[in-house]
Amino acid sequence: EEPPSPSEEPRSEAPLTEDNQPEHPQTEIAPIRAVLWELKVSSVTPNSVQLQWSVPKGSFDSFMLQYRDAQGQPQAVPIDGESRSVTVPGLSPSRRYRFHLYGLRGGKRTNRVSTDIVTAAEEPEELPLPSEEPETESPTSDSLPAQPVLGELKAASVTPDSVGLQWSVPKGSFDSFMLQYRDAQGQPQALPIDGESRSVTVPGLSPSRRYRFHLYGLQGGKRIDHVSTDVITGERGSGPQMVLQAWGWSVPKGSFDSFMLQYRDAQGQPQALPIDGESRSVTVP
């Protein structure tokens, strides 16, 4: 059987009218709209984060990741359309960053997902009391009073430049307390607190920064008990923020490397907030 000649018209094409136009023009099929899904963190260090995402529907020509650096300057990282992860270097420790990932087609933004991430803290440190005396061996007499116990230290309120902390003393009592932390310049700070208090506000902090607070219970000038917590101050210009104290905010058995809090923002976009494994509270900005 002979093949059709190169100039033979396809039989499926509509017949032509007198002006050589098809009677029923074929309708073009619209391309599938690409969809971006869930920008999330896969690893965090003090000076970098690795992000990943998925494209459950369609495809993009390329992506653009945007954020502001520690000095507030906008940064843009172009990413090829086949990638599903990226590492962002050159970040600052214990700082909150908001990342926006855009999917591009034909040079235009067609979809966006965002997430907030806090970089890891540098080596956590235990601060010695400035005037702590050497500890001596405790007597074993049964007549000694019961040793007091500190309860959980947690954040009650957070602003860009202050943190309100509270705690409990479920057993016994202390002569006084000492709250210690490092300021934005890394200098140790010590805040004495009377033994009747169960809360304190720490002023003079820097916005969007992670602080580790250590609360010591003292008797006779010596440390008897110690509790700690990590708190991240609010973003510059923001008002007081709610602090979540739930998920049992305790781990009664075992330990976790880290936690991940996920939710959807007012625009319905999924958000993921990584939390280190020592924390028992988190601020949702």
CSV table of C-alpha atoms in Angstrom, one decimal:
chain,number,residue,atom,x,y,z
A,1,GLU,CA,0.0,0.0,0.0
A,2,GLU,CA,1.4,3.4,-0.9
A,3,PRO,CA,1.9,6.1,1.8
A,4,PRO,CA,0.0,9.3,1.3
A,5,SER,CA,1.9,12.1,-0.5
A,6,PRO,CA,3.5,14.8,1.6
A,7,SER,CA,1.0,17.4,0.4
A,8,GLU,CA,-2.0,15.3,1.3
A,9,GLU,CA,-4.4,17.1,3.7
A,10,PRO,CA,-5.3,15.3,7.0
A,11,ARG,CA,-8.7,13.8,6.7
A,12,SER,CA,-9.7,14.9,10.2
A,13,GLU,CA,-9.4,18.6,9.4
A,14,ALA,CA,-12.6,20.6,8.8
A,15,PRO,CA,-13.4,21.5,5.2
A,16,LEU,CA,-12.3,24.9,4.0
A,17,THR,CA,-14.8,27.7,3.1
A,18,GLU,CA,-14.4,30.0,0.1
A,19,ASP,CA,-11.9,32.2,2.0
A,20,ASN,CA,-9.8,29.1,2.8
A,21,GLN,CA,-10.7,29.2,6.5
A,22,PRO,CA,-11.9,26.1,8.4
A,23,GLU,CA,-15.6,26.0,9.0
A,24,HIS,CA,-15.1,24.9,12.7
A,25,PRO,CA,-11.8,26.2,14.1
A,26,GLN,CA,-10.2,23.8,16.6
A,27,THR,CA,-10.3,25.0,20.2
A,28,GLU,CA,-6.8,25.2,21.9
A,29,ILE,CA,-6.5,23.2,25.2
A,30,ALA,CA,-5.6,25.5,28.1
A,31,PRO,CA,-2.4,24.4,29.9
A,32,ILE,CA,-2.7,22.9,33.4
A,33,ARG,CA,-2.1,25.5,36.0
A,34,ALA,CA,0.9,24.6,38.1
A,35,VAL,CA,0.5,24.5,41.9
A,36,LEU,CA,3.2,25.0,44.6
A,37,TRP,CA,2.7,23.2,47.9
A,38,GLU,CA,4.1,23.5,51.5
A,39,LEU,CA,7.5,25.3,51.8
A,40,LYS,CA,9.1,23.7,54.8
A,41,VAL,CA,12.5,23.4,56.5
A,42,SER,CA,14.6,20.2,56.2
A,43,SER,CA,17.6,21.4,58.2
A,44,VAL,CA,18.7,24.4,60.3
A,45,THR,CA,22.2,25.6,61.4
A,46,PRO,CA,23.2,28.9,63.1
A,47,ASN,CA,24.0,30.4,59.7
A,48,SER,CA,22.0,28.5,57.1
A,49,VAL,CA,18.7,26.8,56.4
A,50,GLN,CA,17.7,24.2,53.9
A,51,LEU,CA,14.2,24.5,52.4
A,52,GLN,CA,12.1,22.0,50.4
A,53,TRP,CA,8.8,22.1,48.6
A,54,SER,CA,6.6,20.1,46.2
A,55,VAL,CA,4.7,20.8,42.9
A,56,PRO,CA,1.8,18.4,43.0
A,57,LYS,CA,0.2,19.7,39.8
A,58,GLY,CA,1.8,21.1,36.6
A,59,SER,CA,5.3,22.5,36.4
A,60,PHE,CA,7.2,25.8,36.6
A,61,ASP,CA,9.9,27.3,34.4
A,62,SER,CA,11.8,28.4,37.4
A,63,PHE,CA,11.4,29.6,41.1
A,64,MET,CA,12.4,32.7,43.0
A,65,LEU,CA,13.2,32.7,46.7
A,66,GLN,CA,12.9,36.0,48.5
A,67,TYR,CA,13.8,37.1,52.0
A,68,ARG,CA,15.4,39.9,54.0
A,69,ASP,CA,18.9,39.5,55.5
A,70,ALA,CA,19.9,40.4,59.1
A,71,GLN,CA,20.3,44.0,58.0
A,72,GLY,CA,16.8,44.1,56.5
A,73,GLN,CA,18.0,44.2,52.9
A,74,PRO,CA,15.9,42.2,50.4
A,75,GLN,CA,17.6,39.1,48.8
A,76,ALA,CA,16.5,37.1,45.8
A,77,VAL,CA,17.7,33.6,45.0
A,78,PRO,CA,16.9,32.2,41.4
A,79,ILE,CA,16.2,28.5,41.3
A,80,ASP,CA,15.8,26.2,38.3
A,81,GLY,CA,12.3,24.7,37.6
A,82,GLU,CA,13.5,21.1,38.3
A,83,SER,CA,14.7,21.8,41.8
A,84,ARG,CA,12.7,21.0,44.9
A,85,SER,CA,15.1,22.1,47.6
A,86,VAL,CA,17.6,24.9,48.2
A,87,THR,CA,20.2,25.8,50.9
A,88,VAL,CA,20.3,29.5,52.0
A,89,PRO,CA,23.8,30.4,53.5
A,90,GLY,CA,25.0,33.5,55.2
A,91,LEU,CA,22.3,33.9,57.8
A,92,SER,CA,22.7,35.0,61.4
A,93,PRO,CA,22.2,32.8,64.5
A,94,SER,CA,19.0,32.8,66.6
A,95,ARG,CA,17.2,35.0,64.1
A,96,ARG,CA,13.7,34.7,62.5
A,97,TYR,CA,13.6,34.9,58.7
A,98,ARG,CA,10.5,34.9,56.5
A,99,PHE,CA,11.0,33.1,53.2
A,100,HIS,CA,8.7,33.5,50.1
A,101,LEU,CA,9.0,31.0,47.2
A,102,TYR,CA,7.5,32.1,43.9
A,103,GLY,CA,6.7,29.7,41.0
A,104,LEU,CA,7.4,31.4,37.6
A,105,ARG,CA,6.0,30.6,34.1
A,106,GLY,CA,6.7,32.8,31.2
A,107,GLY,CA,8.5,35.2,33.4
A,108,LYS,CA,5.5,35.8,35.6
A,109,ARG,CA,4.7,34.8,39.2
A,110,THR,CA,1.9,32.3,39.2
A,111,ASN,CA,1.9,30.9,42.7
A,112,ARG,CA,3.6,31.5,46.1
A,113,VAL,CA,4.2,29.8,49.4
A,114,SER,CA,5.9,31.2,52.5
A,115,THR,CA,7.3,30.1,55.8
A,116,ASP,CA,9.0,31.5,58.9
A,117,ILE,CA,12.2,29.9,60.2
A,118,VAL,CA,14.4,30.7,63.2
A,119,THR,CA,18.1,29.8,62.7
A,120,ALA,CA,19.8,27.7,65.4
A,121,ALA,CA,21.5,29.2,68.4
A,122,GLU,CA,25.2,29.1,68.8
A,123,GLU,CA,26.6,26.8,71.4
A,124,PRO,CA,24.3,27.0,74.4
A,125,GLU,CA,26.0,28.1,77.6
A,126,GLU,CA,25.6,27.7,81.3
A,127,LEU,CA,26.4,31.0,83.0
A,128,PRO,CA,28.1,30.9,86.5
A,129,LEU,CA,26.7,33.1,89.2
A,130,PRO,CA,28.9,36.2,89.5
A,131,SER,CA,29.4,35.8,93.2
A,132,GLU,CA,28.8,32.1,93.7
A,133,GLU,CA,30.7,30.5,96.5
A,134,PRO,CA,32.2,27.0,96.2
A,135,GLU,CA,29.6,24.4,97.1
A,136,THR,CA,30.3,22.2,100.1
A,137,GLU,CA,29.1,18.8,100.8
A,138,SER,CA,25.6,18.8,102.2
A,139,PRO,CA,25.0,17.3,105.7
A,140,THR,CA,23.0,14.1,105.7
A,141,SER,CA,21.1,14.8,108.9
A,142,ASP,CA,17.4,13.8,108.7
A,143,SER,CA,16.6,17.1,110.5
A,144,LEU,CA,17.4,19.2,107.4
A,145,PRO,CA,14.3,20.9,105.8
A,146,ALA,CA,13.0,19.5,102.5
A,147,GLN,CA,14.8,20.9,99.5
A,148,PRO,CA,12.7,23.4,97.5
A,149,VAL,CA,11.9,22.7,93.9
A,150,LEU,CA,11.5,25.1,91.0
A,151,GLY,CA,8.6,24.4,88.5
A,152,GLU,CA,8.5,25.1,84.8
A,153,LEU,CA,9.9,28.4,83.5
A,154,LYS,CA,7.8,29.7,80.7
A,155,ALA,CA,7.1,32.9,78.6
A,156,ALA,CA,3.8,34.7,79.5
A,157,SER,CA,4.2,37.6,77.0
A,158,VAL,CA,6.6,38.7,74.3
A,159,THR,CA,7.2,42.0,72.6
A,160,PRO,CA,10.1,43.1,70.2
A,161,ASP,CA,12.2,44.3,73.1
A,162,SER,CA,11.0,42.5,76.2
A,163,VAL,CA,9.9,39.1,77.5
A,164,GLY,CA,7.6,38.3,80.5
A,165,LEU,CA,8.6,35.1,82.3
A,166,GLN,CA,6.8,33.2,85.0
A,167,TRP,CA,7.5,30.1,87.1
A,168,SER,CA,6.2,28.2,90.1
A,169,VAL,CA,7.7,26.7,93.3
A,170,PRO,CA,5.7,23.5,93.9
A,171,LYS,CA,7.7,22.5,97.0
A,172,GLY,CA,9.4,24.5,99.7
A,173,SER,CA,10.6,28.1,99.3
A,174,PHE,CA,13.7,30.0,98.2
A,175,ASP,CA,15.4,33.1,99.7
A,176,SER,CA,15.7,34.6,96.3
A,177,PHE,CA,16.1,33.9,92.6
A,178,MET,CA,18.7,34.8,89.9
A,179,LEU,CA,17.8,35.1,86.2
A,180,GLN,CA,20.7,34.9,83.8
A,181,TYR,CA,20.9,35.3,80.0
A,182,ARG,CA,23.2,36.8,77.4
A,183,ASP,CA,22.3,40.0,75.6
A,184,ALA,CA,22.4,40.7,71.9
A,185,GLN,CA,26.1,41.4,72.1
A,186,GLY,CA,26.8,38.1,73.9
A,187,GLN,CA,27.5,39.7,77.3
A,188,PRO,CA,26.2,37.8,80.4
A,189,GLN,CA,23.4,39.5,82.3
A,190,ALA,CA,22.2,38.7,85.8
A,191,LEU,CA,18.8,39.9,87.2
A,192,PRO,CA,18.3,39.3,91.0
A,193,ILE,CA,14.6,38.6,92.0
A,194,ASP,CA,13.1,38.4,95.5
A,195,GLY,CA,12.0,35.0,96.8
A,196,GLU,CA,8.3,35.9,96.9
A,197,SER,CA,8.1,36.7,93.1
A,198,ARG,CA,6.8,34.2,90.6
A,199,SER,CA,7.2,36.4,87.5
A,200,VAL,CA,9.5,39.0,85.9
A,201,THR,CA,9.7,41.2,82.8
A,202,VAL,CA,13.1,41.3,81.1
A,203,PRO,CA,13.5,44.7,79.2
A,204,GLY,CA,16.1,46.0,76.7
A,205,LEU,CA,16.1,43.0,74.3
A,206,SER,CA,16.5,43.0,70.5
A,207,PRO,CA,13.8,42.1,68.0
A,208,SER,CA,13.5,38.7,66.3
A,209,ARG,CA,16.2,37.1,68.5
A,210,ARG,CA,16.4,33.9,70.4
A,211,TYR,CA,17.3,34.2,74.1
A,212,ARG,CA,18.0,31.4,76.6
A,213,PHE,CA,17.0,32.3,80.1
A,214,HIS,CA,18.3,30.4,83.2
A,215,LEU,CA,16.4,30.8,86.5
A,216,TYR,CA,18.2,29.7,89.7
A,217,GLY,CA,16.6,29.3,93.1
A,218,LEU,CA,18.9,30.3,95.9
A,219,GLN,CA,19.1,29.5,99.6
A,220,GLY,CA,21.9,30.8,101.8
A,221,GLY,CA,23.6,32.3,98.7
A,222,LYS,CA,23.8,28.9,97.0
A,223,ARG,CA,22.1,27.5,93.9
A,224,ILE,CA,19.6,24.9,94.9
A,225,ASP,CA,17.6,24.4,91.7
A,226,HIS,CA,17.7,25.5,88.1
A,227,VAL,CA,15.2,25.7,85.2
A,228,SER,CA,15.7,27.1,81.7
A,229,THR,CA,13.7,28.2,78.6
A,230,ASP,CA,14.3,29.6,75.1
A,231,VAL,CA,12.2,32.6,74.0
A,232,ILE,CA,12.2,34.5,70.7
A,233,THR,CA,11.4,38.2,70.8
A,234,GLY,CA,8.8,39.7,68.4
A,235,GLU,CA,9.5,41.3,65.1
A,236,ARG,CA,10.2,45.0,65.0
A,237,GLY,CA,7.1,47.1,65.0
A,238,SER,CA,4.8,44.3,66.3
A,239,GLY,CA,2.8,44.5,69.5
A,240,PRO,CA,2.6,42.0,72.3
A,241,GLN,CA,2.3,38.4,71.0
A,242,MET,CA,0.4,35.3,72.2
A,243,VAL,CA,2.6,32.6,73.6
A,244,LEU,CA,1.4,29.0,73.2
A,245,GLN,CA,1.7,26.9,76.3
A,246,ALA,CA,0.0,23.7,75.1
A,247,TRP,CA,0.7,20.4,73.5
A,248,GLY,CA,1.0,19.5,77.1
A,249,TRP,CA,4.0,21.6,76.8
A,250,SER,CA,5.8,18.9,78.6
A,251,VAL,CA,7.5,15.7,77.5
A,252,PRO,CA,6.7,13.3,80.4
A,253,LYS,CA,8.7,10.5,78.9
A,254,GLY,CA,11.8,10.4,76.7
A,255,SER,CA,13.0,13.3,74.5
A,256,PHE,CA,12.7,14.7,71.0
A,257,ASP,CA,15.4,16.1,68.7
A,258,SER,CA,13.0,18.9,67.6
A,259,PHE,CA,9.4,19.9,67.1
A,260,MET,CA,7.5,21.2,64.0
A,261,LEU,CA,4.4,23.4,64.4
A,262,GLN,CA,2.3,23.7,61.3
A,263,TYR,CA,-0.8,25.8,60.5
A,264,ARG,CA,-2.4,27.8,57.7
A,265,ASP,CA,-2.2,31.6,57.6
A,266,ALA,CA,-5.1,34.0,56.8
A,267,GLN,CA,-4.5,33.5,53.1
A,268,GLY,CA,-4.8,29.7,53.5
A,269,GLN,CA,-1.1,29.2,52.9
A,270,PRO,CA,0.6,26.4,54.9
A,271,GLN,CA,3.2,27.6,57.4
A,272,ALA,CA,5.8,25.5,59.3
A,273,LEU,CA,7.7,26.7,62.3
A,274,PRO,CA,10.7,24.6,63.5
A,275,ILE,CA,11.3,24.4,67.3
A,276,ASP,CA,14.3,23.0,69.0
A,277,GLY,CA,13.9,19.9,71.2
A,278,GLU,CA,14.5,21.7,74.5
A,279,SER,CA,11.7,24.2,74.1
A,280,ARG,CA,8.3,23.8,75.7
A,281,SER,CA,6.7,27.0,74.3
A,282,VAL,CA,6.6,28.9,71.0
A,283,THR,CA,5.5,32.4,69.8
A,284,VAL,CA,3.4,32.4,66.7
A,285,PRO,CA,3.9,35.8,64.9
